[in-house]
mmCIF file of C-alpha atoms in Angstrom:
data_model
loop_
_atom_site.group_PDB
_atom_site.id
_atom_site.type_symbol
_atom_site.label_atom_id
_atom_site.label_comp_id
_atom_site.label_asym_id
_atom_site.label_seq_id
_atom_site.Cartn_x
_atom_site.Cartn_y
_atom_site.Cartn_z
ATOM 1 C CA UNK Z 1 0.718 28.367 19.737
ATOM 2 C CA UNK Z 2 -2.457 26.705 21.015
ATOM 3 C CA UNK Z 3 -3.673 25.884 17.531
ATOM 4 C CA UNK Z 4 -0.647 23.589 17.035
ATOM 5 C CA UNK Z 5 -1.511 21.545 20.130
ATOM 6 C CA UNK Z 6 -5.246 21.079 19.596
ATOM 7 C CA UNK Z 7 -6.357 17.561 18.747
ATOM 8 C CA UNK Z 8 -8.297 17.111 15.538
ATOM 9 C CA UNK Z 9 -11.624 15.371 16.127
ATOM 10 C CA UNK Z 10 -13.004 12.733 13.817
ATOM 11 C CA UNK Z 11 -16.519 13.118 12.468
ATOM 12 C CA UNK Z 12 -17.119 9.415 13.211
ATOM 13 C CA UNK Z 13 -16.611 9.759 16.956
ATOM 14 C CA UNK Z 14 -13.981 9.002 19.571
ATOM 15 C CA UNK Z 15 -13.961 5.222 19.016
ATOM 16 C CA UNK Z 16 -12.914 5.690 15.369
ATOM 17 C CA UNK Z 17 -9.808 7.733 16.269
ATOM 18 C CA UNK Z 18 -8.162 4.718 17.896
ATOM 19 C CA UNK Z 19 -9.362 2.259 15.254
ATOM 20 C CA UNK Z 20 -8.370 4.254 12.156
ATOM 21 C CA UNK Z 21 -4.629 4.200 12.793
ATOM 22 C CA UNK Z 22 -4.704 0.419 12.169
ATOM 23 C CA UNK Z 23 -7.593 0.226 9.732
ATOM 24 C CA UNK Z 24 -6.280 2.460 6.946
ATOM 25 C CA UNK Z 25 -2.753 1.000 6.754
ATOM 26 C CA UNK Z 26 -4.205 -2.532 6.846
ATOM 27 C CA UNK Z 27 -6.680 -1.688 4.114
ATOM 28 C CA UNK Z 28 -3.909 -0.142 2.008
ATOM 29 C CA UNK Z 29 -1.731 -3.230 2.515
ATOM 30 C CA UNK Z 30 -4.596 -5.473 1.430
ATOM 31 C CA UNK Z 31 -5.480 -3.429 -1.652
ATOM 32 C CA UNK Z 32 -1.927 -2.988 -2.893
ATOM 33 C CA UNK Z 33 -1.110 -6.644 -2.283
ATOM 34 C CA UNK Z 34 -4.015 -7.648 -4.504
ATOM 35 C CA UNK Z 35 -2.868 -5.204 -7.177
ATOM 36 C CA UNK Z 36 0.741 -6.404 -6.996
ATOM 37 C CA UNK Z 37 -0.392 -10.022 -7.132
ATOM 38 C CA UNK Z 38 -2.190 -9.150 -10.353
ATOM 39 C CA UNK Z 39 1.053 -7.636 -11.648
ATOM 40 C CA UNK Z 40 2.904 -10.866 -10.856
ATOM 41 C CA UNK Z 41 0.341 -12.882 -12.757
ATOM 42 C CA UNK Z 42 0.763 -10.567 -15.741
ATOM 43 C CA UNK Z 43 4.547 -10.940 -15.621
ATOM 44 C CA UNK Z 44 4.289 -14.717 -15.443
ATOM 45 C CA UNK Z 45 1.734 -14.734 -18.251
ATOM 46 C CA UNK Z 46 4.086 -12.622 -20.377
ATOM 47 C CA UNK Z 47 6.907 -15.145 -19.982
ATOM 48 C CA UNK Z 48 4.544 -18.011 -20.694
ATOM 49 C CA UNK Z 49 3.439 -16.326 -23.933
ATOM 50 C CA UNK Z 50 7.073 -15.692 -24.924
ATOM 51 C CA UNK Z 51 8.048 -19.290 -24.198
ATOM 52 C CA UNK Z 52 8.378 -20.170 -27.882
ATOM 53 C CA UNK Z 53 11.035 -17.498 -28.327
ATOM 54 C CA UNK Z 54 13.032 -18.080 -25.158
ATOM 55 C CA UNK Z 55 12.959 -21.887 -25.165
ATOM 56 C CA UNK Z 56 15.753 -22.029 -27.735
ATOM 57 C CA UNK Z 57 18.006 -19.930 -25.501
ATOM 58 C CA UNK Z 58 17.421 -21.214 -21.975
ATOM 59 C CA UNK Z 59 15.153 -24.226 -22.396
ATOM 60 C CA UNK Z 60 11.647 -24.954 -21.119
ATOM 61 C CA UNK Z 61 12.643 -25.306 -17.464
ATOM 62 C CA UNK Z 62 14.755 -22.150 -17.677
ATOM 63 C CA UNK Z 63 11.834 -20.215 -19.083
ATOM 64 C CA UNK Z 64 9.550 -21.402 -16.278
ATOM 65 C CA UNK Z 65 12.163 -20.527 -13.655
ATOM 66 C CA UNK Z 66 12.687 -17.111 -15.252
ATOM 67 C CA UNK Z 67 8.933 -16.448 -15.233
ATOM 68 C CA UNK Z 68 8.564 -17.458 -11.591
ATOM 69 C CA UNK Z 69 11.662 -15.532 -10.534
ATOM 70 C CA UNK Z 70 10.530 -12.347 -12.287
ATOM 71 C CA UNK Z 71 6.984 -12.607 -10.900
ATOM 72 C CA UNK Z 72 8.146 -13.120 -7.331
ATOM 73 C CA UNK Z 73 10.709 -10.333 -7.743
ATOM 74 C CA UNK Z 74 8.000 -7.984 -8.979
ATOM 75 C CA UNK Z 75 5.852 -8.673 -5.923
ATOM 76 C CA UNK Z 76 8.744 -8.341 -3.466
ATOM 77 C CA UNK Z 77 10.094 -5.129 -4.991
ATOM 78 C CA UNK Z 78 6.676 -3.476 -5.181
ATOM 79 C CA UNK Z 79 5.852 -4.490 -1.620
ATOM 80 C CA UNK Z 80 9.219 -3.488 -0.163
ATOM 81 C CA UNK Z 81 9.532 -0.138 -1.882
ATOM 82 C CA UNK Z 82 5.912 0.971 -2.205
ATOM 83 C CA UNK Z 83 3.541 -0.768 0.197
ATOM 84 C CA UNK Z 84 5.556 -1.023 3.407
ATOM 85 C CA UNK Z 85 6.802 2.610 3.464
ATOM 86 C CA UNK Z 86 3.378 3.943 2.515
ATOM 87 C CA UNK Z 87 1.608 1.919 5.196
ATOM 88 C CA UNK Z 88 4.146 3.097 7.765
ATOM 89 C CA UNK Z 89 3.652 6.740 6.789
ATOM 90 C CA UNK Z 90 -0.110 6.367 6.884
ATOM 91 C CA UNK Z 91 0.097 4.785 10.341
ATOM 92 C CA UNK Z 92 2.303 7.653 11.547
ATOM 93 C CA UNK Z 93 -0.088 10.182 10.014
ATOM 94 C CA UNK Z 94 -2.951 8.916 12.164
ATOM 95 C CA UNK Z 95 -0.933 8.087 15.271
ATOM 96 C CA UNK Z 96 0.724 11.458 15.783
ATOM 97 C CA UNK Z 97 -1.780 14.065 16.888
ATOM 98 C CA UNK Z 98 -0.286 16.992 14.962
ATOM 99 C CA UNK Z 99 2.106 15.637 12.360
ATOM 100 C CA UNK Z 100 2.523 18.604 10.063
ATOM 101 C CA UNK Z 101 0.484 21.429 11.482
ATOM 102 C CA UNK Z 102 -0.724 22.358 8.003
ATOM 103 C CA UNK Z 103 -4.203 23.465 7.015
ATOM 104 C CA UNK Z 104 -4.470 20.450 4.700
ATOM 105 C CA UNK Z 105 -4.129 18.089 7.656
ATOM 106 C CA UNK Z 106 -6.691 20.047 9.621
ATOM 107 C CA UNK Z 107 -9.195 19.787 6.781
ATOM 108 C CA UNK Z 108 -8.674 16.174 5.700
ATOM 109 C CA UNK Z 109 -7.921 14.309 8.942
ATOM 110 C CA UNK Z 110 -11.391 14.641 10.506
ATOM 111 C CA UNK Z 111 -12.951 12.860 7.542
ATOM 112 C CA UNK Z 112 -10.647 9.894 7.998
#
């Protein structure tokens, strides 16, 4: 019973334990936002390249609006369904002292 209540110590010291619960989710948010921004640029670039084919159907302005709409939608969907839940789970992982009680947590958490 005592092994479930013991606090896992970080190898970086006591100051890092309080800092890491904000650092890792913030870093993940930053990294995934950059990656998703790159995805939006690729989506917009795709519609720009296909402009010759779609112009006859929806016009030049329609093609630009479609490209912008799809790029923004890509960023919003990726952020809402991937980044935000993952950052929240990562924050909870470091905030709660003994989240799962598994051996994996015991082994990996001190390194973070």
